[in-house]
């Protein structure tokens, strides 16, 4: 009896919960749009001048002001923009003359590729380093890991990038230079996803793949170091907290080996908060690391948004912001899903 | 972990590829490029690219700018009335599309620029063309004859030089009309495409990333020596230098002084230079009652160590220059009376009523070398008791403030729009209307300098038919301007391109629209 009446009730709760998530997401987007829009309007940069240049006559200036809709009241400008966005039209960028969506389709895969590889490096190296540092707390490895992480945190990424180029590209010749691909391989692979590594692999163009990999290794390693520094320290901290718990003592008393205690018991529980840390770190890299992109001449989302912002190209800024917002919300949802996998209590 | 990292590096090292032999690669910032339409393009990078995609009716020798030569025009003449110009179009020239170049294409190009009325349109409309009269004043009576009638009889050289600007590029009217939407004259399409007849064809343009050009084997002056040119968007000068030294690019176009010093010691690299028409100056807003005093303006000119700034900050990038016409222009004079003279400056300040100096703010773009120059000025002005507070901001932000006349002093750069002295004379010595809502916002207007007499005389100079008399008027104007103007004119720009020694032939002209790739050869 109870199970029969419980099923519809449970479905209703799920539906209500899903509706809540959708409503919350929509409200976040609306707020994001409004705030970015307002920030764009209070910037001390005239978007018309940014578009027409300093030599434009008064007639040209006025014509472009009307074309951009800047003669309308602020709330009307926002409403017009929001309606367009709801119809899937992010407008046209003044700077690139392209639809913003086209621009984002071009620059976002470059950032996605770089950030994903950077995060992979950060996770694959950072988690083990954090585990070893926690297991050997106060020991030599812990101290080295601390210095390594401190370096990653505190050294300006701009400098790190330049030094990396100087050593690994200019002196040792281990990696290829700035940019995503050599001129000789440019446009060899027709874009599928926009991510060169993925596209070249899917098309079986292994020469292009190797070349693209040679270009991405260094910027990804630089970003990876930043990510690694954060992830390794947080792993260590979460793991140390778990190692002080009673269930760990119980496991030890039961005679389990120390590594089994750490990896099978403590780390598993430390993974729960660590998922959030990794997701946040990934999201930060996906926003685009402007300085890394500048040093490595990497045409990504960070440079796109920054250039647009400095030119008051608001369609591009708002479009980019929406993408970043999507990334954060998407990663939040993803980390929720991963929670369910690693934490039985949430299932 | 270690193995993983080493495997990545080894994999990458094995994929090394040099730039192809028939391709030249340049590293330069191209993020200012917003349109490839000659009727709209007015930025440095855009002008350079458009000039290599299109031909104009006439051009000038970049080594001796007084020598005009025909590009698409085989010959040209001006009637006795001084207003009617006739151009004979070169036969058998074809656009990249294969369509023949005709006088109607030239007429269409100029008419669309006037009607579209984008930023560079003023270069044509200053001769009296309007949307209403342009069809009648610019016409092609036959496929090889173009007739243009100006409103007034102006100095012919003024008109010819205006036609050498990017806005004077001839577009393929048939192709453009095919892509026109509504009354846009194909503007939306031409923003990202081309319809030219120039030495290169556009293969691709990815905004803020790169542009790639293929040579036009059918170009009327002969095919370029290289097959392809790629310009990569590289902002950071240090990155440009590394790419050049490793041979991954053939040209690095925006290196700093220190990097150029290092490049000059590298036996595999060389440096090309060319005088640009751009001028670096300090504008003094005349709304500020202190700066409005003639003695103060002059004192500030004596409080600059021009030689030290050139030697220590700008060597190889700018040279000392103090008049509004850059070297290479008709009527330019090489007079530089000002140097650092603290005693003289203090005497002038005392005469103005400021024996202990005064305070002012100086706006400057937060980019090299402008901030370095600003700091040097701050130090030397302090010798006379002038306490300058620097306000560094982004270029677009600074322009917004400058155009609103909200500055006190500003360090800014001005580049001529075309190769005639009127472009700079109008900017620095003409102010048609000093009210805030004035239609024309010249540099003199931006600094609230109300100068009816200068405005009249500079306007008359543009109409003078006799070239020698015209040059004399500009010379006289500059001498007076030098003494009284609220501008501390500091330096003239030199454009520098560092290159690998196996590549040569890049032509650096005096204008940003006269940097040509067609003579580049690679060994």
Short mmCIF file of N, CA, C and O in Angstrom, two decimals, chain A residues 85-161:
data_model
loop_
_atom_site.label_atom_id
_atom_site.label_comp_id
_atom_site.label_asym_id
_atom_site.label_seq_id
_atom_site.Cartn_x
_atom_site.Cartn_y
_atom_site.Cartn_z
N UNK A 85 18.63 36.75 -27.44
CA UNK A 85 19.34 35.60 -26.86
C UNK A 85 18.40 34.41 -26.73
O UNK A 85 18.77 33.27 -27.05
N UNK A 86 17.17 34.68 -26.30
CA UNK A 86 16.20 33.59 -26.15
C UNK A 86 15.89 32.93 -27.50
O UNK A 86 15.49 31.78 -27.55
N UNK A 87 16.10 33.68 -28.57
CA UNK A 87 15.91 33.10 -29.91
C UNK A 87 17.21 32.52 -30.47
O UNK A 87 17.30 32.22 -31.66
N UNK A 88 18.19 32.44 -29.61
CA UNK A 88 19.47 31.82 -30.03
C UNK A 88 20.37 32.75 -30.82
O UNK A 88 21.33 32.32 -31.44
N UNK A 89 20.08 34.05 -30.79
CA UNK A 89 20.90 35.01 -31.54
C UNK A 89 21.70 35.84 -30.54
O UNK A 89 21.15 36.65 -29.80
N UNK A 90 23.02 35.63 -30.52
CA UNK A 90 23.86 36.39 -29.59
C UNK A 90 24.34 37.70 -30.22
O UNK A 90 25.17 38.40 -29.66
N UNK A 91 23.85 38.01 -31.39
CA UNK A 91 24.24 39.26 -32.04
C UNK A 91 25.53 39.11 -32.81
O UNK A 91 26.08 38.02 -32.96
N UNK A 92 26.01 40.25 -33.30
CA UNK A 92 27.22 40.26 -34.13
C UNK A 92 28.31 41.03 -33.39
O UNK A 92 28.03 42.05 -32.76
N UNK A 93 29.52 40.54 -33.46
CA UNK A 93 30.64 41.25 -32.82
C UNK A 93 31.07 42.42 -33.69
O UNK A 93 31.21 42.28 -34.90
N UNK A 94 31.26 43.56 -33.06
CA UNK A 94 31.73 44.74 -33.81
C UNK A 94 33.18 44.53 -34.23
O UNK A 94 33.60 44.90 -35.32
N UNK A 95 33.94 43.91 -33.36
CA UNK A 95 35.39 43.77 -33.62
C UNK A 95 35.71 42.79 -34.72
O UNK A 95 36.62 43.00 -35.50
N UNK A 96 35.00 41.67 -34.76
CA UNK A 96 35.36 40.64 -35.73
C UNK A 96 34.41 40.60 -36.92
O UNK A 96 34.67 39.88 -37.88
N UNK A 97 33.32 41.33 -36.85
CA UNK A 97 32.32 41.38 -37.91
C UNK A 97 31.60 40.04 -38.08
O UNK A 97 30.86 39.86 -39.03
N UNK A 98 31.82 39.11 -37.18
CA UNK A 98 31.17 37.80 -37.27
C UNK A 98 30.03 37.71 -36.25
O UNK A 98 30.05 38.41 -35.24
N UNK A 99 29.07 36.79 -36.49
CA UNK A 99 28.12 36.51 -35.42
C UNK A 99 28.89 36.00 -34.19
O UNK A 99 29.85 35.23 -34.35
N UNK A 100 28.46 36.43 -33.01
CA UNK A 100 29.19 36.06 -31.79
C UNK A 100 29.26 34.53 -31.64
O UNK A 100 30.28 33.98 -31.22
N UNK A 101 28.16 33.87 -32.03
CA UNK A 101 28.12 32.41 -31.91
C UNK A 101 29.22 31.77 -32.76
O UNK A 101 29.87 30.80 -32.33
N UNK A 102 29.44 32.32 -33.95
CA UNK A 102 30.49 31.80 -34.83
C UNK A 102 31.86 31.98 -34.18
O UNK A 102 32.70 31.08 -34.19
N UNK A 103 32.05 33.17 -33.61
CA UNK A 103 33.33 33.44 -32.94
C UNK A 103 33.56 32.47 -31.79
O UNK A 103 34.65 31.92 -31.61
N UNK A 104 32.50 32.27 -30.99
CA UNK A 104 32.65 31.41 -29.82
C UNK A 104 32.90 29.97 -30.23
O UNK A 104 33.72 29.27 -29.63
N UNK A 105 32.24 29.56 -31.30
CA UNK A 105 32.49 28.20 -31.80
C UNK A 105 33.95 28.03 -32.22
O UNK A 105 34.49 26.94 -32.21
N UNK A 106 34.58 29.13 -32.61
CA UNK A 106 35.97 29.06 -33.05
C UNK A 106 36.94 29.13 -31.86
O UNK A 106 37.90 28.37 -31.81
N UNK A 107 36.67 30.03 -30.90
CA UNK A 107 37.65 30.23 -29.83
C UNK A 107 37.46 29.28 -28.65
O UNK A 107 38.44 28.93 -27.98
N UNK A 108 36.23 28.86 -28.41
CA UNK A 108 36.01 28.03 -27.22
C UNK A 108 36.68 26.66 -27.31
O UNK A 108 37.29 26.21 -26.33
N UNK A 109 36.64 25.97 -28.46
CA UNK A 109 37.35 24.68 -28.53
C UNK A 109 38.84 24.81 -28.24
O UNK A 109 39.44 23.90 -27.65
N UNK A 110 39.44 25.95 -28.63
CA UNK A 110 40.87 26.14 -28.36
C UNK A 110 41.10 26.19 -26.85
O UNK A 110 42.06 25.60 -26.33
N UNK A 111 40.23 26.89 -26.15
CA UNK A 111 40.34 26.97 -24.70
C UNK A 111 40.00 25.63 -24.05
O UNK A 111 40.68 25.20 -23.11
N UNK A 112 38.96 24.99 -24.58
CA UNK A 112 38.52 23.71 -24.02
C UNK A 112 39.65 22.68 -24.08
O UNK A 112 39.94 21.97 -23.11
N UNK A 113 40.30 22.65 -25.22
CA UNK A 113 41.41 21.71 -25.44
C UNK A 113 42.54 21.96 -24.44
O UNK A 113 43.04 21.05 -23.79
N UNK A 114 42.88 23.24 -24.33
CA UNK A 114 43.99 23.62 -23.45
C UNK A 114 43.65 23.37 -21.98
O UNK A 114 44.46 22.80 -21.22
N UNK A 115 42.44 23.79 -21.59
CA UNK A 115 42.05 23.64 -20.18
C UNK A 115 41.91 22.18 -19.80
O UNK A 115 42.26 21.78 -18.68
N UNK A 116 41.39 21.36 -20.72
CA UNK A 116 41.20 19.95 -20.41
C UNK A 116 42.55 19.27 -20.19
O UNK A 116 42.74 18.53 -19.21
N UNK A 117 43.48 19.55 -21.09
CA UNK A 117 44.80 18.95 -20.95
C UNK A 117 45.49 19.46 -19.68
O UNK A 117 46.13 18.70 -18.94
N UNK A 118 45.33 20.77 -19.42
CA UNK A 118 45.91 21.35 -18.21
C UNK A 118 45.34 20.70 -16.96
O UNK A 118 46.07 20.35 -16.02
N UNK A 119 44.03 20.50 -16.94
CA UNK A 119 43.39 19.88 -15.78
C UNK A 119 43.81 18.42 -15.64
O UNK A 119 44.04 17.94 -14.52
N UNK A 120 43.92 17.74 -16.78
CA UNK A 120 44.37 16.34 -16.73
C UNK A 120 45.74 16.24 -16.08
O UNK A 120 45.99 15.40 -15.21
N UNK A 121 46.64 17.15 -16.51
CA UNK A 121 47.98 17.16 -15.92
C UNK A 121 47.87 17.45 -14.42
O UNK A 121 48.49 16.79 -13.58
N UNK A 122 47.04 18.44 -14.10
CA UNK A 122 46.85 18.83 -12.70
C UNK A 122 46.33 17.67 -11.86
O UNK A 122 46.81 17.44 -10.74
N UNK A 123 45.37 16.92 -12.38
CA UNK A 123 44.77 15.83 -11.61
C UNK A 123 45.72 14.63 -11.56
O UNK A 123 45.96 14.07 -10.47
N UNK A 124 46.25 14.26 -12.73
CA UNK A 124 47.08 13.05 -12.77
C UNK A 124 48.36 13.19 -11.94
O UNK A 124 48.86 12.21 -11.39
N UNK A 125 48.87 14.42 -11.85
CA UNK A 125 50.06 14.62 -11.02
C UNK A 125 49.70 15.12 -9.62
O UNK A 125 50.32 14.73 -8.64
N UNK A 126 48.70 15.99 -9.57
CA UNK A 126 48.37 16.64 -8.30
C UNK A 126 47.82 15.70 -7.26
O UNK A 126 48.22 15.77 -6.08
N UNK A 127 46.93 14.80 -7.65
CA UNK A 127 46.32 13.89 -6.66
C UNK A 127 47.39 12.95 -6.07
O UNK A 127 47.51 12.86 -4.84
N UNK A 128 48.17 12.26 -6.91
CA UNK A 128 49.21 11.40 -6.32
C UNK A 128 50.20 12.17 -5.44
O UNK A 128 50.57 11.70 -4.37
N UNK A 129 50.58 13.36 -5.89
CA UNK A 129 51.53 14.15 -5.08
C UNK A 129 50.89 14.48 -3.72
O UNK A 129 51.52 14.37 -2.67
N UNK A 130 49.60 14.87 -3.76
CA UNK A 130 48.90 15.19 -2.53
C UNK A 130 48.79 13.99 -1.61
O UNK A 130 48.96 14.11 -0.38
N UNK A 131 48.55 12.82 -2.20
CA UNK A 131 48.42 11.59 -1.40
C UNK A 131 49.75 11.25 -0.73
O UNK A 131 49.82 10.99 0.49
N UNK A 132 50.81 11.31 -1.53
CA UNK A 132 52.13 10.98 -0.98
C UNK A 132 52.51 11.99 0.10
O UNK A 132 53.04 11.63 1.16
N UNK A 133 52.21 13.27 -0.16
CA UNK A 133 52.56 14.32 0.81
C UNK A 133 51.82 14.09 2.13
O UNK A 133 52.38 14.29 3.22
N UNK A 134 50.55 13.65 2.03
CA UNK A 134 49.77 13.41 3.25
C UNK A 134 50.30 12.17 3.97
O UNK A 134 50.40 12.15 5.21
N UNK A 135 50.61 11.14 3.18
CA UNK A 135 51.09 9.90 3.78
C UNK A 135 52.44 10.09 4.46
O UNK A 135 52.75 9.46 5.47
N UNK A 136 53.26 10.95 3.88
CA UNK A 136 54.60 11.22 4.44
C UNK A 136 54.64 12.63 5.01
O UNK A 136 55.54 13.40 4.71
N UNK A 137 53.64 12.96 5.78
CA UNK A 137 53.50 14.32 6.32
C UNK A 137 54.77 14.77 7.04
O UNK A 137 55.28 14.04 7.91
N UNK A 138 55.28 15.95 6.65
CA UNK A 138 56.48 16.49 7.29
C UNK A 138 57.76 15.90 6.74
O UNK A 138 58.85 16.37 7.05
N UNK A 139 57.64 14.92 5.89
CA UNK A 139 58.82 14.27 5.32
C UNK A 139 59.39 15.06 4.14
O UNK A 139 58.87 16.13 3.77
N UNK A 140 60.40 14.46 3.53
CA UNK A 140 61.10 15.13 2.44
C UNK A 140 60.16 15.40 1.26
O UNK A 140 60.11 16.51 0.73
N UNK A 141 59.39 14.35 0.89
CA UNK A 141 58.48 14.50 -0.27
C UNK A 141 57.43 15.57 0.01
O UNK A 141 57.10 16.38 -0.86
N UNK A 142 56.93 15.60 1.21
CA UNK A 142 55.93 16.61 1.58
C UNK A 142 56.51 18.02 1.42
O UNK A 142 55.85 18.92 0.88
N UNK A 143 57.75 18.17 1.87
CA UNK A 143 58.37 19.50 1.80
C UNK A 143 58.63 19.90 0.34
O UNK A 143 58.39 21.03 -0.06
N UNK A 144 59.11 18.94 -0.44
CA UNK A 144 59.35 19.24 -1.86
C UNK A 144 58.03 19.59 -2.54
O UNK A 144 57.95 20.55 -3.32
N UNK A 145 56.99 18.81 -2.24
CA UNK A 145 55.67 19.06 -2.85
C UNK A 145 55.16 20.44 -2.48
O UNK A 145 54.55 21.14 -3.30
N UNK A 146 55.43 20.84 -1.22
CA UNK A 146 54.97 22.16 -0.77
C UNK A 146 55.66 23.28 -1.56
O UNK A 146 55.01 24.21 -2.03
N UNK A 147 56.98 23.13 -1.73
CA UNK A 147 57.73 24.15 -2.48
C UNK A 147 57.25 24.18 -3.93
O UNK A 147 57.04 25.26 -4.52
N UNK A 148 57.05 22.98 -4.49
CA UNK A 148 56.61 22.87 -5.88
C UNK A 148 55.25 23.57 -6.06
O UNK A 148 55.04 24.33 -7.01
N UNK A 149 54.36 23.31 -5.11
CA UNK A 149 53.02 23.91 -5.19
C UNK A 149 53.10 25.42 -4.96
O UNK A 149 52.44 26.19 -5.66
N UNK A 150 53.92 25.81 -4.01
CA UNK A 150 54.07 27.24 -3.72
C UNK A 150 54.56 27.99 -4.96
O UNK A 150 54.09 29.07 -5.29
N UNK A 151 55.48 27.36 -5.65
CA UNK A 151 56.04 27.95 -6.88
C UNK A 151 54.92 28.12 -7.91
O UNK A 151 54.78 29.17 -8.54
N UNK A 152 54.12 27.07 -8.06
CA UNK A 152 53.01 27.12 -9.01
C UNK A 152 52.00 28.20 -8.68
O UNK A 152 51.46 28.86 -9.56
N UNK A 153 51.76 28.40 -7.38
CA UNK A 153 50.81 29.42 -6.93
C UNK A 153 51.35 30.83 -7.15
O UNK A 153 50.66 31.70 -7.63
N UNK A 154 52.60 31.01 -6.74
CA UNK A 154 53.08 32.37 -6.55
C UNK A 154 53.80 32.97 -7.75
O UNK A 154 53.84 34.19 -7.88
N UNK A 155 54.36 32.14 -8.60
CA UNK A 155 55.08 32.72 -9.75
C UNK A 155 54.06 33.17 -10.79
O UNK A 155 53.16 32.42 -11.14
N UNK A 156 54.19 34.41 -11.27
CA UNK A 156 53.22 34.88 -12.28
C UNK A 156 53.24 33.96 -13.50
O UNK A 156 54.31 33.59 -14.00
N UNK A 157 52.07 33.59 -13.93
CA UNK A 157 51.95 32.61 -15.02
C UNK A 157 52.56 33.17 -16.31
O UNK A 157 53.07 32.43 -17.15
N UNK A 158 52.52 34.49 -16.44
CA UNK A 158 53.09 35.15 -17.61
C UNK A 158 54.60 34.86 -17.69
O UNK A 158 55.14 34.47 -18.72
N UNK A 159 55.25 35.03 -16.55
CA UNK A 159 56.69 34.81 -16.46
C UNK A 159 57.01 33.32 -16.67
O UNK A 159 57.94 32.95 -17.39
N UNK A 160 56.20 32.49 -16.02
CA UNK A 160 56.40 31.05 -16.13
C UNK A 160 56.31 30.61 -17.60
O UNK A 160 57.13 29.81 -18.09
N UNK A 161 55.34 31.17 -18.30
CA UNK A 161 55.15 30.83 -19.71
C UNK A 161 56.34 31.25 -20.55
O UNK A 161 56.85 30.47 -21.37
#
